[in-house]
Tab-separated table of C-alpha atoms in Angstrom:
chain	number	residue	atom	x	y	z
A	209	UNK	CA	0.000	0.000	0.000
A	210	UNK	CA	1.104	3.541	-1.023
A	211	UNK	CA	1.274	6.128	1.337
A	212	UNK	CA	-0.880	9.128	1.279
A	213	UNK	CA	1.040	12.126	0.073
A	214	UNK	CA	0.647	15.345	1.430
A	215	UNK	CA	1.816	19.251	1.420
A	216	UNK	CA	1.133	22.161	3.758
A	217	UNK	CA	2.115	25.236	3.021
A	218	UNK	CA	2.538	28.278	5.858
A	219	UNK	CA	3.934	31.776	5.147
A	220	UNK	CA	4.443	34.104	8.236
A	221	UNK	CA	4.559	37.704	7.872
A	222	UNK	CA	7.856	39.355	8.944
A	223	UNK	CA	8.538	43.103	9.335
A	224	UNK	CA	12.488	42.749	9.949
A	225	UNK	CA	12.702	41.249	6.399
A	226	UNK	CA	12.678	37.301	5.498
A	227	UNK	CA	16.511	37.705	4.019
A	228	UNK	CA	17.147	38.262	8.126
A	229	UNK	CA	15.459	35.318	8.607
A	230	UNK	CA	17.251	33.450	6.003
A	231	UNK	CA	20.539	34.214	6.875
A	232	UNK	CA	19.987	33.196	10.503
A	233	UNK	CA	18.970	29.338	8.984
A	234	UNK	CA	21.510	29.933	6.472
A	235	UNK	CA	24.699	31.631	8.004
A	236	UNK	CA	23.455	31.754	12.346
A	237	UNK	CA	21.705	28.610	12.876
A	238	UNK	CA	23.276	27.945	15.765
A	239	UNK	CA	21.795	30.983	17.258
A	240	UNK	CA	18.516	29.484	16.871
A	241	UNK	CA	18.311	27.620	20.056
A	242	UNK	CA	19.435	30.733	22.217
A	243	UNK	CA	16.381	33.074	20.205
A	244	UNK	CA	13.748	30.834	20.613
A	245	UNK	CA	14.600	27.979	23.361
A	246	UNK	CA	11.148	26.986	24.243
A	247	UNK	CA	11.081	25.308	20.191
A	248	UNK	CA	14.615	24.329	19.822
A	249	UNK	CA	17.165	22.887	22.312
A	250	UNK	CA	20.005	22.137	20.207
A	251	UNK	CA	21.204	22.597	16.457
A	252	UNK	CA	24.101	20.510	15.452
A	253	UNK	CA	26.301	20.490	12.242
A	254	UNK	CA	27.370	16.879	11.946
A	255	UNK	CA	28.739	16.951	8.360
A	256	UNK	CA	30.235	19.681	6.594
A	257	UNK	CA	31.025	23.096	8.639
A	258	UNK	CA	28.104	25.798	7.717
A	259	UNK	CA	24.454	25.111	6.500
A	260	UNK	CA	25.663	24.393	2.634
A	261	UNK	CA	24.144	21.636	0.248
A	262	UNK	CA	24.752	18.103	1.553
A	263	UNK	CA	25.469	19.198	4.782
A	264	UNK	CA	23.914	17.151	8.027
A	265	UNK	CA	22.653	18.803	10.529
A	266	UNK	CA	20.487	17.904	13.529
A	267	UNK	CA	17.368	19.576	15.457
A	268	UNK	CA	16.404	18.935	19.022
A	269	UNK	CA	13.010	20.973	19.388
A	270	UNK	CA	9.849	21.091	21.387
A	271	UNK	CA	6.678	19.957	19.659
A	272	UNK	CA	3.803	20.395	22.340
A	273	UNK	CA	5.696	19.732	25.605
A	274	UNK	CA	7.621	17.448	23.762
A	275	UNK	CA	11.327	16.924	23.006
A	276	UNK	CA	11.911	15.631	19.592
A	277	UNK	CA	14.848	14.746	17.495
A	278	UNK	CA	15.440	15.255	13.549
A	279	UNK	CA	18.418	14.954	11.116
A	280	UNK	CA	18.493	16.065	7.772
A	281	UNK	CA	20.742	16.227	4.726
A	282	UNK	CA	20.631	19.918	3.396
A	283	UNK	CA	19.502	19.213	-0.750
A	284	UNK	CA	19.389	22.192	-1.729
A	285	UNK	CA	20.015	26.106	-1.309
A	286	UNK	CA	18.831	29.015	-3.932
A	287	UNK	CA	20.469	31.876	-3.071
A	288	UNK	CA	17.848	34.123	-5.285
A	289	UNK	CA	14.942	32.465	-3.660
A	290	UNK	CA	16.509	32.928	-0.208
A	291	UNK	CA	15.765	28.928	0.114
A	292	UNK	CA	16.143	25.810	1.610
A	293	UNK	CA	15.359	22.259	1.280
A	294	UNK	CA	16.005	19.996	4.827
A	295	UNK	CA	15.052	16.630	3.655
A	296	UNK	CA	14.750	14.991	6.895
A	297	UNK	CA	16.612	11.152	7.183
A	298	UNK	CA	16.381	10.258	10.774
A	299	UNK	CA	14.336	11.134	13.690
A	300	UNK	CA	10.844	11.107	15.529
A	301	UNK	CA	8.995	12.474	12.304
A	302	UNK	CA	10.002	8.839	10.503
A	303	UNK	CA	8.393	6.900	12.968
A	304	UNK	CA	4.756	8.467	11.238
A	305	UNK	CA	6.021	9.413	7.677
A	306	UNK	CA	7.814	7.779	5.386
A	307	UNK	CA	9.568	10.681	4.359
A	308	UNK	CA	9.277	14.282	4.833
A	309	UNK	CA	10.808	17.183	3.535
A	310	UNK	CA	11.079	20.917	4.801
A	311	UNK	CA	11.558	24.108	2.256
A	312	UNK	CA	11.924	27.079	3.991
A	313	UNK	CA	11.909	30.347	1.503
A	314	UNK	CA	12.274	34.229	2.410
A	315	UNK	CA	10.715	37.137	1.066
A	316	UNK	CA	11.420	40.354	1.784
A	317	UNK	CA	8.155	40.538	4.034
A	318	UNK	CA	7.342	37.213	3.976
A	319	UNK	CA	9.005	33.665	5.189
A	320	UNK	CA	7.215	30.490	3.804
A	321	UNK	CA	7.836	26.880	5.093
A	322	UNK	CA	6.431	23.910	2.929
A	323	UNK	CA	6.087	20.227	4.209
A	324	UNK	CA	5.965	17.846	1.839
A	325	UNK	CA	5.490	14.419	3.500
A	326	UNK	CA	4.194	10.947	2.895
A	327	UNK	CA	1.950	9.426	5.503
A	328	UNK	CA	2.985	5.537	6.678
A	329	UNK	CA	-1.307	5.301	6.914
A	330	UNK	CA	-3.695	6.918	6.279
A	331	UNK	CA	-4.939	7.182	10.114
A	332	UNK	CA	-1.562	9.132	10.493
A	333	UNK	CA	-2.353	12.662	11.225
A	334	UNK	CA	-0.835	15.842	9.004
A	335	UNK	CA	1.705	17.668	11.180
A	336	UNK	CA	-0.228	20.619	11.740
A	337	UNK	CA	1.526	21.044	15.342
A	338	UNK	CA	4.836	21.180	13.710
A	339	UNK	CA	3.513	23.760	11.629
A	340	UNK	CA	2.493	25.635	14.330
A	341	UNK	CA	5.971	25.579	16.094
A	342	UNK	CA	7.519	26.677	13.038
A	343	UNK	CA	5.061	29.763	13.402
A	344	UNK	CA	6.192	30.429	16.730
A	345	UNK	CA	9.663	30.129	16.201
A	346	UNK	CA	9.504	32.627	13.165
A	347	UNK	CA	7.762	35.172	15.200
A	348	UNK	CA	10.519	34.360	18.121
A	349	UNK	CA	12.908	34.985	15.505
A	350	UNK	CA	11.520	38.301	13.980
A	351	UNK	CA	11.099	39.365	17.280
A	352	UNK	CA	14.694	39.423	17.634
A	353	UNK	CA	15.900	40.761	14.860
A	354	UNK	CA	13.802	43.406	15.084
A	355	UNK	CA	15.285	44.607	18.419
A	356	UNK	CA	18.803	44.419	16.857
């Protein structure tokens, strides 16, 4: 049996300008977890030294009350598109989803994540409080920004 496919798409309005917010994924990441610790505990490099294409990198983050582990091989990075594609290749997310990809992409007032996943079963449900975490953590991270 084939999984069921699926895609949600969230963009978040940000006044301190998305190419902020993409360099702090891109170029800061590891500032991440200080910004916004109640969603991420820890960001790790494991291969590769910066956020570059075929890096791996890992996430420790909060997903409602709790903690939660991904890795992911970095695919691919458009520097016009201020983008990013995290396609995820170990962690809790697997355990539902038989793969899942993240594509983070910055606009000047904008920043967009898109999940692209495939369900194990169909019972499985979409990761809607993901989604909302990455919300939070975008607004943690405009708020900073736009105090410095």
């Amino acid at each position: 049996m084939m999984g069921v496919k699926g895609k949600l798409t969230v963009s978040v309005e940000v006044k301190c300008g998305g190419h902020l917010v993409h360099d702090l994924f891109h170029m800061n990441t590891y500032h991440i977890a200080n910004i916004t610790p109640k969603n991420v505990n820890c960001f790790e490099i494991h291969e590769g030294e910066s956020v570059k294409v075929d890096s791996i990198v890992s996430w420790n983050y909060n997903e409602a009350g709790q903690k939660k582990f991904m890795k992911e091989v970095i695919e691919a990075i458009n520097p016009h598109e201020k983008s990013i594609r995290w396609k995820i290749i170990e962690g809790d997310l697997l355990e539902m989803y038989s793969s899942f990809t993240i594509i983070t992409t910055h606009q000047p007032q904008w920043t967009t994540w898109t999940f692209k996943y495939e369900k194990k079963t169909e019972d499985i449900p979409e990761p809607l409080i993901l989604l909302g975490m990455v919300i939070d953590m975008t607004k943690d991270l405009e708020g900073h920004l736009l105090k410095n």
